[in-house]
XYZ file of C-alpha atoms in Angstrom:
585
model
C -7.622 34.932 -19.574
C -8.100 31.548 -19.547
C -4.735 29.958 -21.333
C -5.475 26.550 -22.246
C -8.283 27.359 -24.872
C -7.682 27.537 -28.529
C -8.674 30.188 -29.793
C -11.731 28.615 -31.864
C -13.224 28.035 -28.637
C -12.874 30.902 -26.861
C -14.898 32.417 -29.674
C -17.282 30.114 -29.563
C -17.904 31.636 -26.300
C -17.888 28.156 -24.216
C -16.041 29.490 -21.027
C -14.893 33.420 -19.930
C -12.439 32.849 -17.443
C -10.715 30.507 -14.819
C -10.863 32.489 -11.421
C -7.548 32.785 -9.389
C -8.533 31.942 -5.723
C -8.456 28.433 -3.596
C -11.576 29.401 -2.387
C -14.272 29.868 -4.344
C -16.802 32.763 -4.456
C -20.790 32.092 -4.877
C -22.415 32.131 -7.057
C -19.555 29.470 -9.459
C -19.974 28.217 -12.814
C -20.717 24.880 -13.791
C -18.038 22.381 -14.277
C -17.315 22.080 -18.299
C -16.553 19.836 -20.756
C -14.800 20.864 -24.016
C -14.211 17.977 -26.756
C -11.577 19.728 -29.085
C -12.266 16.232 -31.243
C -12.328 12.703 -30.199
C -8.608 12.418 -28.954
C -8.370 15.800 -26.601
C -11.142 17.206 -24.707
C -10.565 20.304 -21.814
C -12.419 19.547 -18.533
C -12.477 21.607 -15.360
C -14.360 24.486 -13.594
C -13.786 27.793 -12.519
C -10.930 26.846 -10.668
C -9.162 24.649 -12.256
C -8.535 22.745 -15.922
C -7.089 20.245 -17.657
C -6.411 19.154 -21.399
C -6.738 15.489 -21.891
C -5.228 13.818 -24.530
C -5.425 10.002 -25.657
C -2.660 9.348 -23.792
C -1.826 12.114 -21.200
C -3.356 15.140 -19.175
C -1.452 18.505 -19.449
C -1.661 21.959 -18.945
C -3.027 22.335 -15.803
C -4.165 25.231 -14.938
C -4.890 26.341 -10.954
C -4.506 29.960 -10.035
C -3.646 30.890 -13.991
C -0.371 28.434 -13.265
C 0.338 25.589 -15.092
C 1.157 22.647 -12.683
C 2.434 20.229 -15.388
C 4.717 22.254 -17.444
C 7.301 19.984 -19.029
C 6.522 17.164 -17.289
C 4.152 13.836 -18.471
C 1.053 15.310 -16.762
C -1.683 12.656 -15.844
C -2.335 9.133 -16.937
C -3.682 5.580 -16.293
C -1.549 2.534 -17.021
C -1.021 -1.071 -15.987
C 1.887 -3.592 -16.192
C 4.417 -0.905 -15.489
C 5.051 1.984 -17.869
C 4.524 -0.779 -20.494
C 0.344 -0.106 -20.963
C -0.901 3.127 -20.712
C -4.317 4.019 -21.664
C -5.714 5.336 -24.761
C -8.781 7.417 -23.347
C -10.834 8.972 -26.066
C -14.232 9.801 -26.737
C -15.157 11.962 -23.638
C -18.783 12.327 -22.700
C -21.025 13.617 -19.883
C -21.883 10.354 -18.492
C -23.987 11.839 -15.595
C -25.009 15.563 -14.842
C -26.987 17.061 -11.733
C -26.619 20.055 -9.549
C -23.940 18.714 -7.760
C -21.667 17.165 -10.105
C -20.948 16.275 -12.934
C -19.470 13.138 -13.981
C -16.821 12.922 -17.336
C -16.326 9.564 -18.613
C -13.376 8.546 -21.317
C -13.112 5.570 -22.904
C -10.560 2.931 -23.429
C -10.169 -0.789 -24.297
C -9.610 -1.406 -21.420
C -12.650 0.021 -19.316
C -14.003 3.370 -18.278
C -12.158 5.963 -16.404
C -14.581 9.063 -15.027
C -13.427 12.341 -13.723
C -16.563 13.885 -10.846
C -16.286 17.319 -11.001
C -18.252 19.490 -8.686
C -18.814 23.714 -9.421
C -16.499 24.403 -6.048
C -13.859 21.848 -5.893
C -10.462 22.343 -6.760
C -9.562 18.625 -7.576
C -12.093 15.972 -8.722
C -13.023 12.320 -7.759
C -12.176 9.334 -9.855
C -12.739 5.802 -10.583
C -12.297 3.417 -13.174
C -14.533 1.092 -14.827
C -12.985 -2.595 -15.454
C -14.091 -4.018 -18.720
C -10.927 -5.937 -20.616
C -8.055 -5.500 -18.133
C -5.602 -8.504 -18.572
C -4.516 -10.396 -16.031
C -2.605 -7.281 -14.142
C 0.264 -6.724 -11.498
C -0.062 -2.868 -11.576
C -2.773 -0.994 -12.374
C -2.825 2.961 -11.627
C -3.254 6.551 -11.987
C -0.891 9.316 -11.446
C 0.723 12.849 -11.907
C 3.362 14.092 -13.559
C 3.765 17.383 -12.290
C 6.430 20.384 -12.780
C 9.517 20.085 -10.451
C 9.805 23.164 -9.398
C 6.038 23.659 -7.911
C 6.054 20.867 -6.399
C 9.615 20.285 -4.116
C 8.177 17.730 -1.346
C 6.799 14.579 -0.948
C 4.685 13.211 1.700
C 3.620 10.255 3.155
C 2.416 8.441 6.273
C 6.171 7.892 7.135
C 8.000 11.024 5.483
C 7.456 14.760 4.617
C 10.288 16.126 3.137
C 12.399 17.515 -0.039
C 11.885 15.128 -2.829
C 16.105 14.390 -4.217
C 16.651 16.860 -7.464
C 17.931 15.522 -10.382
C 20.980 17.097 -10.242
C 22.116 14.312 -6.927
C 20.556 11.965 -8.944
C 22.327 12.486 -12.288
C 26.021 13.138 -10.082
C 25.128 9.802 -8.674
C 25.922 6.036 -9.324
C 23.051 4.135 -10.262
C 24.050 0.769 -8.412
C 20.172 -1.069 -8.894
C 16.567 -0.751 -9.709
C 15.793 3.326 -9.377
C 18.640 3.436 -6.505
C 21.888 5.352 -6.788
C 24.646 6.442 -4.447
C 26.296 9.556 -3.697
C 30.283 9.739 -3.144
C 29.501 10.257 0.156
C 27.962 6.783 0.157
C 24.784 7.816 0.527
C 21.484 6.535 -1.110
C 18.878 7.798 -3.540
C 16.056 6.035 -4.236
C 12.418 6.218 -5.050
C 11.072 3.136 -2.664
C 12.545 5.390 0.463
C 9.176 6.637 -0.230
C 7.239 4.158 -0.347
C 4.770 3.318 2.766
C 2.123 1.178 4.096
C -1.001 1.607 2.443
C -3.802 3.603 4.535
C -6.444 0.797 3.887
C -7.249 -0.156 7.552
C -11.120 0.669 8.182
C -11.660 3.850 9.590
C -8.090 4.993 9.289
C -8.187 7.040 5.851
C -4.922 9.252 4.921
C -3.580 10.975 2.360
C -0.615 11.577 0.208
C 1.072 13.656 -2.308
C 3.357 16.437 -3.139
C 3.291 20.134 -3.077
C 5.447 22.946 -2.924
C 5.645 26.849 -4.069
C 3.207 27.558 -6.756
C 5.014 29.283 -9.115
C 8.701 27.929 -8.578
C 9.612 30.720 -6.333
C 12.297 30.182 -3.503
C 10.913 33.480 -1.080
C 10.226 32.220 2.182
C 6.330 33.659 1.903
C 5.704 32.024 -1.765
C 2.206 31.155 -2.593
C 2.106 27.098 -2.511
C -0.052 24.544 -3.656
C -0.384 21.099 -3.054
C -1.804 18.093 -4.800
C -2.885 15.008 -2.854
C -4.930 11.722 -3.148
C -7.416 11.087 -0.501
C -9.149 7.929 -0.281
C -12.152 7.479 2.143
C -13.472 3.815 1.309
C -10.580 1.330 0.505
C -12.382 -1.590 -0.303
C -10.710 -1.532 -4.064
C -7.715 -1.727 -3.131
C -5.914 -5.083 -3.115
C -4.050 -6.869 -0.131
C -4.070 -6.939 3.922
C -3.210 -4.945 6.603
C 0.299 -4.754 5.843
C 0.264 -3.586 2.207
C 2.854 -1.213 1.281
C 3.444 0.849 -1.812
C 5.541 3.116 -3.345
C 3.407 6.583 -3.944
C 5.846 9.349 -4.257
C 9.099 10.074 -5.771
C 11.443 12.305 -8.524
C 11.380 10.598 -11.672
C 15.097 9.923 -12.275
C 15.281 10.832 -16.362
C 13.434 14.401 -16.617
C 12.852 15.056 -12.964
C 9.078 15.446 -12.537
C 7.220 15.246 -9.027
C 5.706 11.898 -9.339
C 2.520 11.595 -7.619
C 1.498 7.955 -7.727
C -2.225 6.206 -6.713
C -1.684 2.484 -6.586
C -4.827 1.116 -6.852
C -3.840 -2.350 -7.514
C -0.400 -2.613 -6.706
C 2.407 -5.246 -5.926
C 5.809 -3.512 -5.200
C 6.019 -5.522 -2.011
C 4.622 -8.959 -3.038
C 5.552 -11.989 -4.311
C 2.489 -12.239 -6.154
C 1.388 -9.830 -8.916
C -0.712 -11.203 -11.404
C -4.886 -11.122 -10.413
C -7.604 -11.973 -13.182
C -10.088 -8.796 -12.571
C -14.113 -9.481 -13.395
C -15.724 -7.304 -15.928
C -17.552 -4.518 -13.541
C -15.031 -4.345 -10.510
C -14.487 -0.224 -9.819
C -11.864 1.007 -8.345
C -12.753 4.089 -6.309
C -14.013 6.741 -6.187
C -11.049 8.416 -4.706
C -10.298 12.386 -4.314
C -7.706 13.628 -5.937
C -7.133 17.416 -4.320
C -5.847 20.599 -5.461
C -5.129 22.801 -2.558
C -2.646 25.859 -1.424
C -0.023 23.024 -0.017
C -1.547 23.179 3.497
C -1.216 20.278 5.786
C -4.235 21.191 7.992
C -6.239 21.721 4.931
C -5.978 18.380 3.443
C -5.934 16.437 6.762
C -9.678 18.213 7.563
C -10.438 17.544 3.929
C -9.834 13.649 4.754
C -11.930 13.759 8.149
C -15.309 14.938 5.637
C -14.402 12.821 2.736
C -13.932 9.762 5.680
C -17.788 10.543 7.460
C -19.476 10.752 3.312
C -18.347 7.192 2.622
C -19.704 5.046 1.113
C -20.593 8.338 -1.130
C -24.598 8.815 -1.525
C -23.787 10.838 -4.930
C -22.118 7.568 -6.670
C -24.120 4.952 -8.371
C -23.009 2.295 -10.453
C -24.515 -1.433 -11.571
C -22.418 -3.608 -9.429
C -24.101 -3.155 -5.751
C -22.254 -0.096 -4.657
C -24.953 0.572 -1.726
C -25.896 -2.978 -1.074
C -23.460 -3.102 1.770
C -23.881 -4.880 4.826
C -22.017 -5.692 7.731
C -20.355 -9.082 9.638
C -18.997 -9.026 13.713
C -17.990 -11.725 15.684
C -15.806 -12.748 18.145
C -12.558 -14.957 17.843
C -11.158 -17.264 20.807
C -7.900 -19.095 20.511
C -8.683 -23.239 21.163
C -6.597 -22.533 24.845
C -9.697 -20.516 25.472
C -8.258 -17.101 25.329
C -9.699 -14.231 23.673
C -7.872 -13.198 20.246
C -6.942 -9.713 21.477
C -6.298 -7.694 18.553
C -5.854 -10.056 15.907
C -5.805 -8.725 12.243
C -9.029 -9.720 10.548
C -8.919 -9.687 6.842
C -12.267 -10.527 4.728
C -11.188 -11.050 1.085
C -11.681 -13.804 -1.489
C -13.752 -16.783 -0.471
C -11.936 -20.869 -1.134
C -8.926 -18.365 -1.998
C -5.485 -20.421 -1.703
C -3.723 -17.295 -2.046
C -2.421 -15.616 0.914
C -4.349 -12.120 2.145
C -1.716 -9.954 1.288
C -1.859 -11.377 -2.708
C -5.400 -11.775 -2.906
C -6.451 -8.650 -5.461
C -9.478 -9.548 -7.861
C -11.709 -8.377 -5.906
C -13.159 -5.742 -2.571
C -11.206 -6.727 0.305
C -11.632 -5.820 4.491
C -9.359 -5.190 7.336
C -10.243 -4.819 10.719
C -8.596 -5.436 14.439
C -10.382 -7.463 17.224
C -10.484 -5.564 20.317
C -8.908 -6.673 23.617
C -11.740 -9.273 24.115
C -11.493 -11.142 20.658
C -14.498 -9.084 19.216
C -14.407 -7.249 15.856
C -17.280 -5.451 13.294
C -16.200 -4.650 9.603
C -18.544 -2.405 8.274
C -19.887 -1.209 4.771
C -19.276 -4.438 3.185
C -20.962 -5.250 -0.063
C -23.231 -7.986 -0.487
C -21.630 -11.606 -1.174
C -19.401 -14.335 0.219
C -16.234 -13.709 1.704
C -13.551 -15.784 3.223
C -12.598 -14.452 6.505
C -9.013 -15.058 7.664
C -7.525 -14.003 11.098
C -3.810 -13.482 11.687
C -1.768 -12.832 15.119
C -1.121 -8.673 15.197
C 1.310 -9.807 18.299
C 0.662 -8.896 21.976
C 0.450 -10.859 25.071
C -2.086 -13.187 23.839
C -0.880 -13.814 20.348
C 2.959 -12.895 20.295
C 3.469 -16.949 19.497
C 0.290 -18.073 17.864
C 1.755 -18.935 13.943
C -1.566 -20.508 12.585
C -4.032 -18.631 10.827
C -7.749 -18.817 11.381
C -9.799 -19.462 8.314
C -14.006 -19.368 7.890
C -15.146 -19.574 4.288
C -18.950 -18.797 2.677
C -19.275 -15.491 4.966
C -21.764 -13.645 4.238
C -22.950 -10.167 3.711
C -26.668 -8.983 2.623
C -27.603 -5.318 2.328
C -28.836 -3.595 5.910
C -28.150 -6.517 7.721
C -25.204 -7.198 10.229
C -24.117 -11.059 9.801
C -23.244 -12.081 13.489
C -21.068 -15.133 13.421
C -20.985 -15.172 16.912
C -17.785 -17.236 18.562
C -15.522 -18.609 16.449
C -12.744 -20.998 17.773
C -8.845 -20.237 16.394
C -7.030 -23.614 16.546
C -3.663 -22.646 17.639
C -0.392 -25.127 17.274
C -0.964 -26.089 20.791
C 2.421 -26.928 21.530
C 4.251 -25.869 24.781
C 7.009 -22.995 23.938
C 10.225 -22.833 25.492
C 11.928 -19.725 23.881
C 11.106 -17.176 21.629
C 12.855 -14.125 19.971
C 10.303 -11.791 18.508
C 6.386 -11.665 18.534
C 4.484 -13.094 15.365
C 3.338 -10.081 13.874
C 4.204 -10.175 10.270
C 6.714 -7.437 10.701
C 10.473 -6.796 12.142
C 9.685 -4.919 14.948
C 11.697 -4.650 18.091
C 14.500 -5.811 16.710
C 17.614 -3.836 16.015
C 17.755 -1.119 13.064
C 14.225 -2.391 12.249
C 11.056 0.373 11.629
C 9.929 3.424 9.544
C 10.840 5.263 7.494
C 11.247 3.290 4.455
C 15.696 3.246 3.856
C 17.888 1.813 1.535
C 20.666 -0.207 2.978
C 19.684 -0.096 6.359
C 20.491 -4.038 6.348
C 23.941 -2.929 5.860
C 24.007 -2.132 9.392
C 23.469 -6.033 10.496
C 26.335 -7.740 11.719
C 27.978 -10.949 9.951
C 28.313 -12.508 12.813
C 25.723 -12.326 15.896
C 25.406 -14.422 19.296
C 22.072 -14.661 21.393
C 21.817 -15.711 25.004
C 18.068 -16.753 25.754
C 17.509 -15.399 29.240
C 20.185 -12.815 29.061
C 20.164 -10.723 25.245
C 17.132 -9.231 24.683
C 15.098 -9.091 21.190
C 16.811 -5.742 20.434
C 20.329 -7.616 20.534
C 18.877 -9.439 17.277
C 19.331 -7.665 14.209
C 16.030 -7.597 11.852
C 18.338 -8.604 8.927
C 20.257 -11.502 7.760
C 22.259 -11.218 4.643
C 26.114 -11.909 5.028
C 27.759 -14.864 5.169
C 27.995 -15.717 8.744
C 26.346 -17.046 11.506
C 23.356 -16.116 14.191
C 23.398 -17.830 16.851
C 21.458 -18.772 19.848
C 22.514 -20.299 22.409
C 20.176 -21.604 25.388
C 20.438 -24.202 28.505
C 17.638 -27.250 29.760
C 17.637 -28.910 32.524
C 15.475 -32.054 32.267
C 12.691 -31.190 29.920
C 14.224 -33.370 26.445
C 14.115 -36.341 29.100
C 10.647 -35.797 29.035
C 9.579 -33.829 25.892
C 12.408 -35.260 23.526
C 10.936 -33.832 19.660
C 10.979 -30.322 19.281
C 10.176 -27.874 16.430
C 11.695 -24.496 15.626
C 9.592 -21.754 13.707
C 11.188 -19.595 12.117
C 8.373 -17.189 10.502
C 10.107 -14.210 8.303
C 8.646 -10.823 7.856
C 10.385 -10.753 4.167
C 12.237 -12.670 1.674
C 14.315 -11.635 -1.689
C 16.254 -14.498 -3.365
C 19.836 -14.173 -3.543
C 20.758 -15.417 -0.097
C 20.743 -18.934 1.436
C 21.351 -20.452 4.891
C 21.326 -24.066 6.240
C 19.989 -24.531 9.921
C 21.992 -26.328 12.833
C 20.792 -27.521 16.537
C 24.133 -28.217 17.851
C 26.001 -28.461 14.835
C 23.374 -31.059 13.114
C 21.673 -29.735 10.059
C 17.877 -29.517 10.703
C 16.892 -27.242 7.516
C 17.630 -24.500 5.566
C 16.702 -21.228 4.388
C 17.401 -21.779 0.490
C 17.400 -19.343 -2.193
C 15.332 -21.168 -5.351
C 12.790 -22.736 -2.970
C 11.062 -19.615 -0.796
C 8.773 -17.151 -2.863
C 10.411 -14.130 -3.339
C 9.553 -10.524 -3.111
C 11.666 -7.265 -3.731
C 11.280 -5.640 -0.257
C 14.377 -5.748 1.257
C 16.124 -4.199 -1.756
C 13.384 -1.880 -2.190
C 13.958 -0.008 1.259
C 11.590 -2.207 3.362
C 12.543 -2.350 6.812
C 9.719 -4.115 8.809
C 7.936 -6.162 6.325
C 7.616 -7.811 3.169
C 5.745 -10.443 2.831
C 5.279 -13.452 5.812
C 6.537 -17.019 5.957
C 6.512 -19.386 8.038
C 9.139 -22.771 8.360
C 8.922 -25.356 10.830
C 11.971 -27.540 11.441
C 11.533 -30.548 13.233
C 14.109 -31.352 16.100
C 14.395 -35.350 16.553
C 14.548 -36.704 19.912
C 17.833 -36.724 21.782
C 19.558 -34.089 19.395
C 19.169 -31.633 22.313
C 20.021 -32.374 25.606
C 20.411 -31.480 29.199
C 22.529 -28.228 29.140
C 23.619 -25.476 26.807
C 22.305 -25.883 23.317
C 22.920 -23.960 20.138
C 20.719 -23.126 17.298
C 22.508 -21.817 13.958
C 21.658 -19.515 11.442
C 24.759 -20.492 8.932
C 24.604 -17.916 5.548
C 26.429 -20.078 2.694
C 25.477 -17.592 -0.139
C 25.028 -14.020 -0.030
C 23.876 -11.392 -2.384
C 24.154 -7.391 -1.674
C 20.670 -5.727 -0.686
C 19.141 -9.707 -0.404
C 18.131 -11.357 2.546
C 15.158 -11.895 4.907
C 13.753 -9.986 7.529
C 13.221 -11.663 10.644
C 9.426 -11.758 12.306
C 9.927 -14.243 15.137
C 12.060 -17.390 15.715
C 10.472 -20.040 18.491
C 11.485 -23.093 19.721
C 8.466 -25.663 21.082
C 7.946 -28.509 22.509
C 5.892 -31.352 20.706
């Protein structure tokens, strides 16, 4: 029997059954739409269902078990939990063989469930009509703690924390608590980078056993996102979000799809034009299998940009731009980050988020295609992903008015990268945007690993290597690094230090010394901040870059000392380092 119907419509005869099996039988029903009035309507097919309220989706049913339970169920919202959306009003906004494509309606724009006779899940996308200026803007599930146990993400695939550690623990910040064994819980250990990189679709989600059954052979089911075109969503190579975790007050599996989101940034707040669609995405029912989904996200990948979807904003007037990038020293870019986002932007890639945005690597040779891009102009922006060729290049390339026209490839041919051109005579870390190589630095995502970075610390250059240097500063104390010359300030007397950092959160200051004279400073007040280092980041926030000029005859023939001096500190603040260089002007 099919449990979600009121009785007045199971009279009425609309629907017999919902069938119990992952995989379907020919010849299926049709997928369905039920209004029970204006407020609630039931969508699904013969394999699934939902009941969709104005503000939330429960009681859904897959294999005659209801995934939701207790918990919130499914919803759309923006600036935090602040704004959810009142969808009412559901229609059949498009109907073929295929699919068929539900549409509810809110203020705010249109959100559409695709629903095909076979698939257990459905795509999505939303409409933009009246957003306000918005930080966060997503969709997500609510789903019944004891069906679904784990979490997984690019980074992590394990036991989501129950509520009981949670509730037995100290809540010392934001969503974070410890344990008395001084241990962490937190929701951003699950956070990840985003899978937006062209070509490089993944998935996440949660799953478990299907009915809440502990056996070692219980049925399970799993519940993912999948999305094959990323265009939508906002930043550069090096977004991150937070897309899984255990609610801390009632304990549901949180399964989150950031569309726009800015956990990691500095910058939240993008003006969105009437039209813009985000998606569509997959969201995916399935019998918890890892195999299943990861196949599931190799078809989804090859269908994009989907034939079935149509919309008034250009969806299939895509085009495509290549080129190929040479640093001003005549050197091929190898495998620089390309980014094509918002053109005469003055925001920085990773905050840019009105709009569709790119991402691409060069190859070895400086050459790089992006694909599938839709008609316009673009500003194209190319950043050092480290390497041989790049590891010190801290400028960024900029071309503005590129553009895109449907069927036709845009071939800029070679474009010239004007680097500092300055002659380097140390560095500790590749420019790269991110912490790596240096000690307690990479995935997974982990509270507190800063913890683990010394007060003090003391570089040789020639002798430590970049894994001496810890890829945190926080306490009060010094880093320093110490180096010899022989005759070069004779002859090259002005320097400048970079010091480029992977993250920043306020709360921790530092003034900077060349042998004991105050050059700088690292000041809390004065750098844009951004929540990743409290929020379990451990190889990248968002970049910055400082240059510190050294006058002439402050260094000299010898040993010579560079200081890192912390004057305030603040628990769980900090920076993460990305590369510190001294050069030659």
């Amino acid at each position: 029997m099919w449990k979600p119907l009121l009785s007045l419509l199971w009279l009425a005869g609309l629907y017999q059954s919902v069938k119990a099996t992952s995989k379907p039988k020919p010849p299926p029903g049709k997928p369905f739409l039920v209004k029970v009035n204006n407020e609630t309507a039931i969508i699904g097919n013969d394999f699934w269902n939902v009941t969709i309220g104005r503000q939330y989706g429960t009681k859904l049913y897959y294999k005659n078990v209801d995934l939701v339970k207790q918990a919130v169920g499914h919803y759309v919202s923006y600036a935090g939990r602040l704004s959810d959306l009142n969808l009412t009003n559901a229609q059949v906004y498009k109907e073929t063989e295929d699919f068929t494509d539900i549409i509810f309606y809110a203020t705010e724009g249109e959100f559409h469930w695709v629903l095909t006779p076979t698939l257990t899940g459905a795509y999505q996308y939303f409409v933009n009509r009246a957003l306000p200026v918005v930080g966060e803007f997503r969709t997500l599930w609510r789903l019944a703690n004891d069906s679904f146990t784990y979490g997984k993400t690019s980074e992590r695939n394990e036991l989501l924390p129950p509520l009981s550690d949670i509730l037995n623990a100290t809540n010392i910040q934001d969503e974070t608590w410890q344990r008395a064994d001084g241990t962490f819980i937190t929701k951003y250990d699950f956070a990840t980078f985003m899978p937006i990189i062209q070509d490089e679709p993944d998935y996440w989600g949660v799953y478990g056993p299907l009915n809440g059954s502990t056996a070692i052979d219980a049925e399970m089911v799993g519940s993912w996102y999948i999305h094959a075109g990323v265009d939508y969503i906002n930043g550069d190579h090096l977004k991150q979000e937070l897309i899984v975790h255990r609610e801390s007050q009632t304990g549901d599996s949180v399964q989150l799809n950031m569309i726009h989101g800015t956990h990691f940034q500095s910058l939240s707040d993008d003006t969105v034009p009437n039209g813009k669609t985000w998606g569509p995405w997959l969201w995916y029912l399935n019998d918890g299998s890892l195999r299943d989904v990861k196949e599931r996200v190799k078809e989804e990948q090859q269908q994009w940009p989907y034939a079935w979807f149509q919309d008034d904003y250009g969806f299939h007037d895509r085009g495509s731009i290549s080129g190929r990038i040479v640093l001003s020293d005549g050197q091929a870019a190898a495998h620089a980050a390309v980014f094509l986002g918002d053109n005469n932007s003055n925001k920085t890639s990773l905050d840019q988020g009105a709009w569709y945005y790119y991402r691409a690597y060069a190859d070895r040779d400086g050459y790089f295609t992006i694909t599938n891009v839709r008609e316009g102009k673009w500003g194209l922006r190319a950043f050092s992903n480290g390497g041989r060729v790049l590891s010190h290049v801290s400028t960024i390339f900029k071309k503005e008015d590129v553009e895109t026209k449907a069927g036709e490839n845009n071939e800029l041919g070679t474009l010239m990268w004007q680097t500092q051109n300055r002659e380097r005579e140390w560095q500790i870390g590749d420019i790269d945007r991110l912490a790596t190589g240096f000690a307690f630095a990479g995935a997974p995502h982990e509270h507190g690993r800063a913890l683990n970075c010394p007060a003090d610390l003391a570089f040789k250059i020639g002798t430590s290597k970049d894994s001496d240097w810890c890829f945190a500063q926080w306490r009060l104390g010094a880093y320093t690094v110490e180096f010899d010359l022989g005759k070069r300030p004779a002859e090259k007397p002005a320097a400048i230090l970079g010091v480029a950092l992977a993250s920043y959160s306020a709360g921790v200051s530092a003034n900077i010394l060349a042998n004991g004279v105050k050059i700088g400073n690292l000041t809390s007040g004065r750098i844009p901040t951004q929540p990743a280092l409290y929020r379990s980041a451990t190889l990248a926030g968002e970049w910055y870059l400082y240059e510190f000029p050294i006058e002439a005859g402050l260094l000299k023939v010898g040993t010579n000392t560079v200081v890192f001096n912390v004057t305030t500190s603040t628990l769980y603040r900090g920076w993460m380092w990305d590369s510190v260089l001294l050069e030659w002007l």
